[in-house]
């Protein structure tokens, strides 16, 4: 098999985004555009990948890590100039180089594979991935001769009225014979409207040398979207979202209203789980089988077991077991571990707390910096008083404890195994196992006091 190389163009600022974030780092379904591209390119059996970086170089590098080699383009003089920067890594190597723009996040590995095949079958020196789209505004147009053979690519800004009528566009993805590419790049000039060195000009240069230059047209028009502004970004988001949701549905997940369900790229969901409308699943979230998530829930980077129900709630960076029942209106804050069969009811906030198997906080509680054992019942309105204004302290509630309603557990404090805390208590000292703690003012009843008051009138 021929050697394969890849060059990813990611040095531009992305002026049209009007953003302080570099264009290729803008996320589509939670993942930076350039990462989407690299993830697809990685599937192609590539010997060496070089990402051309410039604007935000360090951030792009931090994102992609060692998945790619890098070439620095310190001045952005155009896409041909960008590819030139990969010369040191790739020049003189035998094989085919695919060039992909970092701002085409919807490009698929299968399409690039077909592009490679087409290129190899025709023994071409250059093959352009093209598409015929309804509104080609802004894209480079494919100019073919009377025999239908590719002559050159004309950028929108340089095109004549007649050329602008052409609907076949350059998607910005190409295969080149590696040696021919670097030879031709030396001949590209910047004599055009934008004063840039255009990569598409390589096509005409090779053509004029009598080399075979072809186009591979894809029917998947959505895939070719180049994101230059936020309108296109939202379009990419919409298409990617649809793709992700359809993928989950094909894998056995029920999504009641896909248009109103937002699942990021890396989320994993088990079979027979149902996702209800208004649900947002983000980051490295993993949801098990037979769960019911939503409506209107946000879950970011949580691991959720099987048969768990999470309704109208938010959960972040936590572990949630199986057969857990959360919500409505619960807030699971980071670093919480909720074991199986736990119930976290309405208006309960959990932060950095462990909840043992079968424990319950059914209503209106704050449990933060706490270790709750198994089969604990936390009564309505009870809270851990974890903060003295300066430091945070731990509350330990051992197995089988019963906390009466509206109790304050002033940390650091331990409630021993099987103990009871009477409703309305403010507990400031440890409670031994099996004890009953009552820490509230004694009730005094003043007999007939109301009558006395009435007399005064
Ligand atoms: C480019 C193509 C156009 C094609 C379109 C497809 C050129 C001249 N035009 O236009 O034919 O239809 O993509 O989406 O190539 N970049 C660099 N260094 C530079 C300039 C750009 O790394 O000096 C990177 C950008 O970060 C971006 C990519 O190359 O990821 C494409 O650049 P962009 O300016 O978006 O090109 P388009 O005008 O969209
Ligand atoms: Ca672009």
Short mmCIF file of C-alpha atoms and ligand atoms in Angstrom, two decimals:
data_model
loop_
_atom_site.label_atom_id
_atom_site.label_comp_id
_atom_site.label_asym_id
_atom_site.label_seq_id
_atom_site.Cartn_x
_atom_site.Cartn_y
_atom_site.Cartn_z
CA UNK A 1 0.00 0.00 0.00
CA UNK A 2 1.12 3.56 -0.67
CA UNK A 3 2.23 5.60 2.28
CA UNK A 4 -0.31 8.11 3.48
CA UNK A 5 0.32 11.46 5.12
CA UNK A 6 -2.02 14.17 6.32
CA UNK A 7 -1.74 17.92 6.69
CA UNK A 8 -4.37 19.69 8.80
CA UNK A 9 -4.65 23.44 8.29
CA UNK A 10 -5.31 25.15 11.57
CA UNK A 11 -3.25 28.34 11.69
CA UNK A 12 -5.87 30.94 10.78
CA UNK A 13 -7.33 33.40 13.24
CA UNK A 14 -10.83 33.06 11.85
CA UNK A 15 -11.56 36.77 11.63
CA UNK A 16 -15.14 36.19 10.53
CA UNK A 17 -15.91 34.38 13.80
CA UNK A 18 -15.37 37.70 15.64
CA UNK A 19 -14.07 35.81 18.64
CA UNK A 20 -11.12 35.75 20.97
CA UNK A 21 -11.17 31.97 20.68
CA UNK A 22 -9.26 30.74 17.62
CA UNK A 23 -11.57 29.42 14.98
CA UNK A 24 -10.57 25.77 14.87
CA UNK A 25 -10.99 25.56 18.67
CA UNK A 26 -14.64 26.54 18.58
CA UNK A 27 -16.56 23.49 19.76
CA UNK A 28 -19.15 21.64 17.73
CA UNK A 29 -21.20 19.39 20.02
CA UNK A 30 -18.65 19.97 22.75
CA UNK A 31 -15.55 19.07 20.74
CA UNK A 32 -13.26 21.59 19.04
CA UNK A 33 -13.64 21.59 15.25
CA UNK A 34 -10.01 20.63 14.67
CA UNK A 35 -10.38 17.68 17.04
CA UNK A 36 -13.33 16.40 15.01
CA UNK A 37 -11.16 16.56 11.89
CA UNK A 38 -8.19 14.85 13.54
CA UNK A 39 -10.40 12.10 15.01
CA UNK A 40 -11.65 11.25 11.51
CA UNK A 41 -8.21 11.49 9.87
CA UNK A 42 -6.80 9.13 12.52
CA UNK A 43 -9.04 6.36 11.19
CA UNK A 44 -7.29 6.48 7.80
CA UNK A 45 -4.12 4.56 8.41
CA UNK A 46 -1.90 7.63 8.16
CA UNK A 47 1.87 7.33 8.58
CA UNK A 48 2.34 10.89 9.66
CA UNK A 49 0.01 13.75 10.46
CA UNK A 50 1.21 17.35 10.52
CA UNK A 51 -1.03 20.09 11.86
CA UNK A 52 -0.14 23.59 10.73
CA UNK A 53 -0.56 25.97 13.65
CA UNK A 54 -0.20 29.72 14.03
CA UNK A 55 -2.90 31.68 15.80
CA UNK A 56 -3.43 30.08 19.18
CA UNK A 57 -0.65 27.58 18.43
CA UNK A 58 -0.15 26.60 22.05
CA UNK A 59 -3.85 26.06 22.63
CA UNK A 60 -4.25 23.95 19.50
CA UNK A 61 -1.23 21.89 20.56
CA UNK A 62 -2.66 21.49 24.04
CA UNK A 63 -5.90 20.27 22.51
CA UNK A 64 -4.43 17.73 20.08
CA UNK A 65 -1.45 16.69 22.18
CA UNK A 66 0.79 14.06 20.64
CA UNK A 67 -1.84 12.87 18.18
CA UNK A 68 -0.14 15.02 15.56
CA UNK A 69 3.17 16.57 14.63
CA UNK A 70 3.16 20.32 14.26
CA UNK A 71 4.49 22.91 11.85
CA UNK A 72 4.41 26.55 12.79
CA UNK A 73 3.13 29.11 10.31
CA UNK A 74 4.03 32.33 12.05
CA UNK A 75 2.49 34.57 9.41
CA UNK A 76 -0.74 33.47 7.74
CA UNK A 77 -0.04 34.09 4.07
CA UNK A 78 -2.58 31.64 2.72
CA UNK A 79 -3.40 27.96 2.55
CA UNK A 80 -0.55 27.11 0.13
CA UNK A 81 1.90 28.87 2.42
CA UNK A 82 0.41 26.90 5.30
CA UNK A 83 1.03 23.53 3.63
CA UNK A 84 4.58 24.69 2.79
CA UNK A 85 5.30 24.74 6.52
CA UNK A 86 4.93 20.96 6.58
CA UNK A 87 7.79 20.71 4.08
CA UNK A 88 10.39 19.86 6.70
CA UNK A 89 8.38 16.90 7.92
CA UNK A 90 7.09 15.59 4.61
CA UNK A 91 9.22 16.69 1.65
CA UNK A 92 10.95 13.89 -0.20
CA UNK A 93 8.61 11.25 1.15
CA UNK A 94 6.95 8.84 -1.20
CA UNK A 95 3.19 8.59 -1.02
CA UNK A 96 -0.09 10.45 -0.96
CA UNK A 97 -0.85 13.43 1.25
CA UNK A 98 -4.36 14.41 2.23
CA UNK A 99 -4.87 18.05 3.13
CA UNK A 100 -7.88 18.89 5.29
CA UNK A 101 -8.99 22.25 6.68
CA UNK A 102 -9.42 22.41 10.42
CA UNK A 103 -12.69 24.28 9.94
CA UNK A 104 -14.62 21.48 8.21
CA UNK A 105 -15.74 19.56 11.31
CA UNK A 106 -18.32 17.40 9.56
CA UNK A 107 -15.91 15.61 7.22
CA UNK A 108 -16.11 11.82 7.60
CA UNK A 109 -13.36 9.20 7.44
CA UNK A 110 -15.34 7.12 4.91
CA UNK A 111 -15.45 10.03 2.49
CA UNK A 112 -11.74 10.69 2.85
CA UNK A 113 -11.12 6.98 2.30
CA UNK A 114 -13.11 7.14 -0.96
CA UNK A 115 -11.10 10.20 -1.95
CA UNK A 116 -7.86 8.28 -1.41
CA UNK A 117 -9.16 5.33 -3.43
CA UNK A 118 -10.29 7.54 -6.32
CA UNK A 119 -6.93 9.31 -6.31
CA UNK A 120 -5.00 6.03 -6.31
CA UNK A 121 -7.13 4.34 -8.96
CA UNK A 122 -6.64 7.21 -11.40
CA UNK A 123 -2.95 7.55 -10.52
CA UNK A 124 -3.65 11.24 -10.13
CA UNK A 125 -1.26 13.87 -8.84
CA UNK A 126 -4.13 15.84 -7.31
CA UNK A 127 -7.72 14.92 -6.44
CA UNK A 128 -10.12 17.50 -5.04
CA UNK A 129 -13.06 16.57 -2.88
CA UNK A 130 -15.91 18.56 -4.38
CA UNK A 131 -19.65 18.93 -3.84
CA UNK A 132 -22.46 20.53 -5.78
CA UNK A 133 -24.31 22.81 -3.41
CA UNK A 134 -27.25 25.14 -3.81
CA UNK A 135 -25.58 28.23 -2.44
CA UNK A 136 -21.86 28.15 -3.28
CA UNK A 137 -21.21 31.69 -2.02
CA UNK A 138 -17.78 32.04 -0.44
CA UNK A 139 -16.37 28.71 -1.65
CA UNK A 140 -13.79 28.12 -4.36
CA UNK A 141 -15.45 26.99 -7.63
CA UNK A 142 -14.36 23.99 -9.69
CA UNK A 143 -13.66 25.01 -13.28
CA UNK A 144 -13.93 22.11 -15.74
CA UNK A 145 -13.11 22.14 -19.45
CA UNK A 146 -15.44 21.07 -22.28
CA UNK A 147 -14.55 17.43 -21.64
CA UNK A 148 -15.53 17.76 -18.01
CA UNK A 149 -11.96 17.54 -16.78
CA UNK A 150 -10.84 19.73 -13.90
CA UNK A 151 -8.86 22.77 -15.04
CA UNK A 152 -8.50 24.83 -11.91
CA UNK A 153 -10.18 26.23 -8.81
CA UNK A 154 -11.21 29.87 -8.65
CA UNK A 155 -11.82 31.50 -5.28
CA UNK A 156 -15.18 33.23 -4.86
CA UNK A 157 -13.52 36.61 -4.48
CA UNK A 158 -11.54 36.16 -7.69
CA UNK A 159 -14.35 34.61 -9.73
CA UNK A 160 -16.11 36.24 -12.66
CA UNK A 161 -19.89 36.53 -12.71
CA UNK A 162 -20.07 33.46 -14.94
CA UNK A 163 -17.76 31.46 -12.67
CA UNK A 164 -19.85 32.37 -9.64
CA UNK A 165 -22.77 30.60 -11.32
CA UNK A 166 -20.92 27.30 -10.89
CA UNK A 167 -22.32 25.19 -8.06
CA UNK A 168 -19.51 22.68 -7.77
CA UNK A 169 -17.27 23.80 -4.93
CA UNK A 170 -13.92 22.94 -3.42
CA UNK A 171 -14.56 21.43 0.01
CA UNK A 172 -10.99 22.22 1.07
CA UNK A 173 -10.00 18.54 1.25
CA UNK A 174 -7.54 17.17 -1.32
CA UNK A 175 -5.24 14.26 -2.02
CA UNK A 176 -1.87 15.03 -3.59
CA UNK A 177 1.08 13.01 -4.70
CA UNK A 178 3.40 14.13 -1.91
CA UNK A 179 6.46 14.89 -4.07
CA UNK A 180 4.41 16.69 -6.73
CA UNK A 181 2.68 18.76 -4.05
CA UNK A 182 5.85 20.22 -2.58
CA UNK A 183 7.30 20.88 -6.04
CA UNK A 184 4.14 22.70 -7.17
CA UNK A 185 3.84 24.72 -3.95
CA UNK A 186 7.08 26.51 -4.85
CA UNK A 187 5.36 27.86 -7.95
CA UNK A 188 2.24 29.28 -6.28
CA UNK A 189 2.03 33.07 -6.43
CA UNK A 190 -0.07 35.50 -4.42
CA UNK A 191 -1.26 37.44 -7.43
CA UNK A 192 -4.97 37.49 -6.54
CA UNK A 193 -7.61 39.65 -4.88
CA UNK A 194 -6.63 38.58 -1.36
CA UNK A 195 -2.87 38.68 -1.95
CA UNK A 196 -2.63 35.15 -0.48
CA UNK A 197 -0.88 32.00 -1.57
CA UNK A 198 -3.82 29.74 -2.43
CA UNK A 199 -3.46 25.98 -2.08
CA UNK A 200 -6.12 25.42 -4.78
CA UNK A 201 -3.69 26.99 -7.29
CA UNK A 202 -1.59 23.82 -7.04
CA UNK A 203 -4.30 22.10 -9.08
CA UNK A 204 -3.86 24.42 -12.06
CA UNK A 205 -0.07 24.25 -11.80
CA UNK A 206 -0.10 20.45 -11.95
CA UNK A 207 -2.67 20.49 -14.74
CA UNK A 208 -0.49 22.81 -16.81
CA UNK A 209 2.39 20.39 -16.35
CA UNK A 210 0.27 17.73 -18.00
CA UNK A 211 -0.33 15.79 -14.78
CA UNK A 212 -3.57 13.95 -14.00
CA UNK A 213 -5.81 16.13 -11.88
CA UNK A 214 -9.25 14.87 -10.86
CA UNK A 215 -12.20 15.56 -8.63
CA UNK A 216 -14.16 13.23 -6.41
CA UNK A 217 -17.63 14.54 -5.82
CA UNK A 218 -19.41 13.61 -2.60
CA UNK A 219 -23.18 13.45 -2.34
CA UNK A 220 -23.12 14.10 1.36
CA UNK A 221 -23.42 17.86 1.10
CA UNK A 222 -23.67 18.42 4.83
CA UNK A 223 -20.21 17.01 5.27
CA UNK A 224 -18.55 19.75 3.26
CA UNK A 225 -19.61 22.69 5.40
CA UNK A 226 -16.70 25.03 6.08
CA UNK A 227 -17.25 27.05 9.24
CA UNK A 228 -16.19 30.66 8.76
CA UNK A 229 -18.72 32.44 10.97
CA UNK A 230 -21.13 31.73 13.80
CA UNK A 231 -24.05 31.15 11.46
CA UNK A 232 -22.16 28.26 9.87
CA UNK A 233 -21.08 27.15 13.36
CA UNK A 234 -24.70 26.74 14.45
CA UNK A 235 -25.41 24.90 11.21
CA UNK A 236 -22.52 22.52 11.90
CA UNK A 237 -23.79 22.05 15.44
CA UNK A 238 -27.26 21.19 14.18
CA UNK A 239 -25.98 18.64 11.67
CA UNK A 240 -23.54 17.07 14.12
CA UNK A 241 -26.24 16.90 16.80
CA UNK A 242 -28.53 15.06 14.40
CA UNK A 243 -25.73 12.65 13.53
CA UNK A 244 -24.92 11.94 17.17
CA UNK A 245 -28.57 11.46 18.14
CA UNK A 246 -29.25 9.15 15.19
CA UNK A 247 -26.21 7.12 16.12
CA UNK A 248 -27.51 6.62 19.67
CA UNK A 249 -30.98 5.74 18.40
CA UNK A 250 -29.50 3.14 16.05
CA UNK A 251 -27.66 1.70 19.05
CA UNK A 252 -30.89 1.23 20.98
CA UNK A 253 -31.41 4.48 22.84
CA UNK A 254 -34.87 6.11 22.73
CA UNK A 255 -34.73 9.83 22.17
CA UNK A 256 -38.21 11.31 22.42
CA UNK A 257 -37.44 14.62 20.70
CA UNK A 258 -34.06 14.56 18.93
CA UNK A 259 -34.36 18.19 17.86
CA UNK A 260 -34.48 19.17 21.51
CA UNK A 261 -31.83 16.81 22.88
CA UNK A 262 -28.20 17.89 23.05
CA UNK A 263 -25.63 15.14 23.37
CA UNK A 264 -21.94 15.88 23.02
CA UNK A 265 -19.64 13.80 20.86
CA UNK A 266 -17.99 11.61 23.50
CA UNK A 267 -21.07 10.64 25.50
CA UNK A 268 -21.83 6.92 25.80
CA UNK A 269 -25.39 5.65 26.43
CA UNK A 270 -26.56 2.08 27.09
CA UNK A 271 -29.44 0.24 25.44
CA UNK A 272 -33.07 0.89 26.31
CA UNK A 273 -32.25 4.13 28.03
CA UNK A 274 -34.78 6.87 27.27
CA UNK A 275 -33.71 10.47 26.90
CA UNK A 276 -36.53 12.96 27.40
CA UNK A 277 -36.72 16.43 25.82
CA UNK A 278 -34.55 19.30 26.92
CA UNK A 279 -31.74 17.06 28.09
CA UNK A 280 -28.09 18.06 27.69
CA UNK A 281 -25.45 15.37 28.09
CA UNK A 282 -21.91 16.71 28.08
CA UNK A 283 -18.25 15.83 28.34
CA UNK A 284 -17.25 12.30 29.20
CA UNK A 285 -20.65 11.27 30.46
CA UNK A 286 -21.41 7.55 30.42
CA UNK A 287 -25.02 6.48 31.01
CA UNK A 288 -25.90 2.82 31.55
CA UNK A 289 -28.80 0.76 30.23
CA UNK A 290 -32.51 1.13 31.05
CA UNK A 291 -32.14 4.61 32.49
CA UNK A 292 -34.58 7.47 32.17
CA UNK A 293 -32.89 10.83 31.78
CA UNK A 294 -34.80 14.09 31.61
CA UNK A 295 -36.82 15.99 30.83
CA UNK A 296 -34.73 19.12 31.15
CA UNK A 297 -31.65 17.67 32.78
CA UNK A 298 -28.01 18.63 32.38
CA UNK A 299 -25.39 15.99 33.03
CA UNK A 300 -21.72 16.80 32.53
CA UNK A 301 -19.00 14.20 32.88
CA UNK A 302 -20.88 11.76 35.10
CA UNK A 303 -20.84 8.00 35.15
CA UNK A 304 -24.34 6.68 35.65
CA UNK A 305 -25.24 3.00 36.24
CA UNK A 306 -28.27 1.08 35.00
CA UNK A 307 -31.99 1.65 35.64
CA UNK A 308 -31.36 5.07 37.12
CA UNK A 309 -33.87 7.90 36.80
CA UNK A 310 -32.75 11.54 36.66
CA UNK A 311 -35.57 14.05 36.21
CA UNK A 312 -35.22 17.82 35.72
CA UNK A 313 -31.89 17.90 37.50
CA UNK A 314 -28.27 18.90 37.05
CA UNK A 315 -25.28 16.66 37.77
CA UNK A 316 -21.58 17.39 37.27
CA UNK A 317 -18.38 15.35 37.50
CA UNK A 318 -19.85 12.68 39.72
CA UNK A 319 -20.48 8.98 39.90
CA UNK A 320 -24.06 7.83 40.14
CA UNK A 321 -24.91 4.16 40.62
CA UNK A 322 -27.71 1.89 39.45
CA UNK A 323 -31.38 2.12 40.46
CA UNK A 324 -30.78 5.63 41.73
CA UNK A 325 -33.66 8.10 41.68
CA UNK A 326 -32.72 11.75 41.33
CA UNK A 327 -34.95 14.80 41.12
CA UNK A 328 -36.97 16.59 40.15
CA UNK A 329 -34.87 19.70 40.78
CA UNK A 330 -31.81 18.15 42.39
CA UNK A 331 -28.28 19.48 42.00
CA UNK A 332 -25.39 17.03 42.13
CA UNK A 333 -22.18 19.04 42.30
CA UNK A 334 -18.69 17.75 41.46
CA UNK A 335 -16.88 14.93 43.22
CA UNK A 336 -19.96 13.21 44.53
CA UNK A 337 -20.33 9.45 44.60
CA UNK A 338 -23.86 8.18 44.81
CA UNK A 339 -24.12 4.43 45.27
CA UNK A 340 -26.90 2.12 44.12
CA UNK A 341 -30.54 2.54 45.13
CA UNK A 342 -30.05 6.01 46.55
CA UNK A 343 -32.84 8.56 46.40
CA UNK A 344 -32.02 12.25 45.99
CA UNK A 345 -35.32 14.10 45.90
CA UNK A 346 -36.54 17.57 45.06
CA UNK A 347 -34.48 20.61 46.00
CA UNK A 348 -31.58 18.60 47.34
CA UNK A 349 -28.04 19.80 46.68
CA UNK A 350 -25.16 17.37 47.03
CA UNK A 351 -21.53 18.46 46.89
CA UNK A 352 -18.38 16.38 47.28
CA UNK A 353 -20.31 13.76 49.18
CA UNK A 354 -20.50 10.00 49.22
CA UNK A 355 -23.94 8.46 49.56
CA UNK A 356 -23.96 4.78 50.53
CA UNK A 357 -26.32 2.20 49.10
CA UNK A 358 -30.01 2.73 49.75
CA UNK A 359 -29.65 6.08 51.50
CA UNK A 360 -32.22 8.83 51.03
CA UNK A 361 -32.34 12.60 51.07
CA UNK A 362 -35.82 13.09 49.76
CA UNK A 363 -36.51 16.78 50.18
CA UNK A 364 -34.88 20.19 50.58
CA UNK A 365 -31.41 19.34 51.89
CA UNK A 366 -27.82 20.47 51.45
CA UNK A 367 -25.28 17.72 51.92
CA UNK A 368 -21.74 18.91 51.22
CA UNK A 369 -18.32 17.55 52.22
CA UNK A 370 -19.97 14.50 53.69
CA UNK A 371 -19.61 10.76 53.94
CA UNK A 372 -23.02 9.21 54.22
CA UNK A 373 -23.16 5.46 54.90
CA UNK A 374 -25.75 3.04 53.63
CA UNK A 375 -29.47 3.02 54.53
CA UNK A 376 -29.31 6.49 56.00
CA UNK A 377 -32.42 8.63 56.03
CA UNK A 378 -31.87 12.36 55.89
CA UNK A 379 -35.06 14.19 56.85
CA UNK A 380 -36.55 17.11 54.98
CA UNK A 381 -34.66 20.36 55.29
CA UNK A 382 -31.56 18.92 56.96
CA UNK A 383 -28.17 20.36 56.12
CA UNK A 384 -24.50 19.82 56.72
CA UNK A 385 -22.97 23.01 58.06
CA UNK A 386 -19.65 22.52 56.33
CA UNK A 387 -18.19 26.02 56.15
CA UNK A 388 -17.09 28.37 58.93
CA UNK A 389 -16.40 31.23 56.54
CA UNK A 390 -12.81 30.12 56.08
CA UNK A 391 -12.49 26.36 55.92
CA UNK A 392 -14.61 23.39 54.90
CA UNK A 393 -15.16 20.46 57.28
CA UNK A 394 -16.34 16.90 56.93
CA UNK A 395 -19.59 15.44 58.20
CA UNK A 396 -19.68 11.67 58.70
CA UNK A 397 -23.02 9.95 58.89
CA UNK A 398 -22.59 6.24 59.50
CA UNK A 399 -24.76 3.37 58.30
CA UNK A 400 -28.41 3.25 59.28
CA UNK A 401 -28.52 6.74 60.79
CA UNK A 402 -31.82 8.62 60.90
CA UNK A 403 -31.58 12.40 60.73
CA UNK A 404 -34.82 14.09 61.76
CA UNK A 405 -36.21 16.94 59.70
CA UNK A 406 -34.64 20.37 59.70
CA UNK A 407 -31.44 19.39 61.48
CA UNK A 408 -28.11 21.19 61.23
CA UNK A 409 -25.04 19.00 61.43
CA UNK A 410 -22.20 21.37 62.28
CA UNK A 411 -18.98 19.91 60.88
CA UNK A 412 -16.60 18.45 61.73
CA UNK A 413 -18.98 15.98 63.26
CA UNK A 414 -19.72 12.26 63.20
CA UNK A 415 -23.10 10.65 63.69
CA UNK A 416 -22.40 7.06 64.80
CA UNK A 417 -23.89 3.97 63.32
CA UNK A 418 -27.63 3.55 63.84
CA UNK A 419 -27.99 6.82 65.79
CA UNK A 420 -31.02 9.08 65.67
CA UNK A 421 -30.99 12.86 65.53
CA UNK A 422 -34.20 14.47 66.69
CA UNK A 423 -35.93 16.84 64.34
CA UNK A 424 -34.85 20.46 64.58
CA UNK A 425 -31.53 19.66 66.26
CA UNK A 426 -28.35 21.64 65.74
CA UNK A 427 -25.71 18.99 66.31
CA UNK A 428 -22.28 20.33 67.24
CA UNK A 429 -20.82 17.28 69.01
CA UNK A 430 -20.30 13.72 67.81
CA UNK A 431 -23.23 11.40 68.38
CA UNK A 432 -22.32 7.86 69.50
CA UNK A 433 -23.76 4.89 67.65
CA UNK A 434 -27.34 3.94 68.59
CA UNK A 435 -27.79 7.15 70.62
CA UNK A 436 -30.58 9.66 70.22
CA UNK A 437 -29.31 13.22 69.98
CA UNK A 438 -31.68 16.00 70.84
CA UNK A 439 -30.12 19.41 70.44
CA UNK A 440 -32.86 21.97 70.48
CA UNK A 441 -34.49 24.29 72.99
CA UNK A 442 -36.97 22.56 75.32
CA UNK A 443 -40.55 23.36 74.52
CA UNK A 444 -42.39 25.40 77.15
CA UNK A 445 -46.17 25.58 77.08
CA UNK A 446 -47.69 28.56 78.92
CA UNK A 447 -51.17 27.47 79.92
CA UNK A 448 -53.98 29.88 79.06
CA UNK A 449 -51.50 32.48 77.91
CA UNK A 450 -53.64 33.38 74.94
CA UNK A 451 -56.48 34.33 77.21
CA UNK A 452 -54.15 36.63 79.15
CA UNK A 453 -53.11 38.32 75.95
CA UNK A 454 -56.73 38.76 74.96
CA UNK A 455 -57.50 40.38 78.32
CA UNK A 456 -54.99 43.10 77.64
CA UNK A 457 -56.97 44.23 74.61
C1 LIG B 1 -10.81 27.59 1.49
C2 LIG B 1 -10.44 27.36 0.02
C3 LIG B 1 -11.72 27.33 -0.82
C4 LIG B 1 -12.66 26.26 -0.29
C5 LIG B 1 -12.91 26.44 1.22
C6 LIG B 1 -13.66 25.24 1.75
C7 LIG B 1 -8.28 28.48 -0.26
C8 LIG B 1 -7.57 29.66 -0.80
N1 LIG B 1 -9.58 28.46 -0.42
O1 LIG B 1 -11.41 28.88 1.58
O2 LIG B 1 -11.39 27.06 -2.17
O3 LIG B 1 -13.87 26.31 -1.01
O4 LIG B 1 -11.69 26.55 1.95
O5 LIG B 1 -14.06 25.43 3.08
O6 LIG B 1 -7.66 27.57 0.25
N2 LIG B 1 -5.30 28.52 7.12
C9 LIG B 1 -4.01 28.42 7.58
N3 LIG B 1 -3.10 29.35 7.18
C10 LIG B 1 -3.42 30.36 6.34
C11 LIG B 1 -4.73 30.44 5.87
C12 LIG B 1 -5.65 29.50 6.28
O7 LIG B 1 -3.68 27.52 8.34
O8 LIG B 1 -2.51 31.14 6.03
C13 LIG B 1 -6.27 27.50 7.56
C14 LIG B 1 -7.43 28.08 8.33
O9 LIG B 1 -7.18 28.04 9.72
C15 LIG B 1 -8.59 27.17 7.96
C16 LIG B 1 -8.21 26.65 6.57
O10 LIG B 1 -6.85 26.90 6.41
O11 LIG B 1 -8.72 26.08 8.84
C17 LIG B 1 -9.00 27.30 5.47
O12 LIG B 1 -8.79 28.70 5.48
P1 LIG B 1 -9.97 29.73 5.25
O13 LIG B 1 -9.41 31.09 5.36
O14 LIG B 1 -11.12 29.38 6.10
O15 LIG B 1 -10.29 29.43 3.72
P2 LIG B 1 -11.66 29.68 2.94
O16 LIG B 1 -11.75 31.12 2.62
O17 LIG B 1 -12.77 29.08 3.68
CA1 LIG B 2 -13.00 28.10 5.62
#
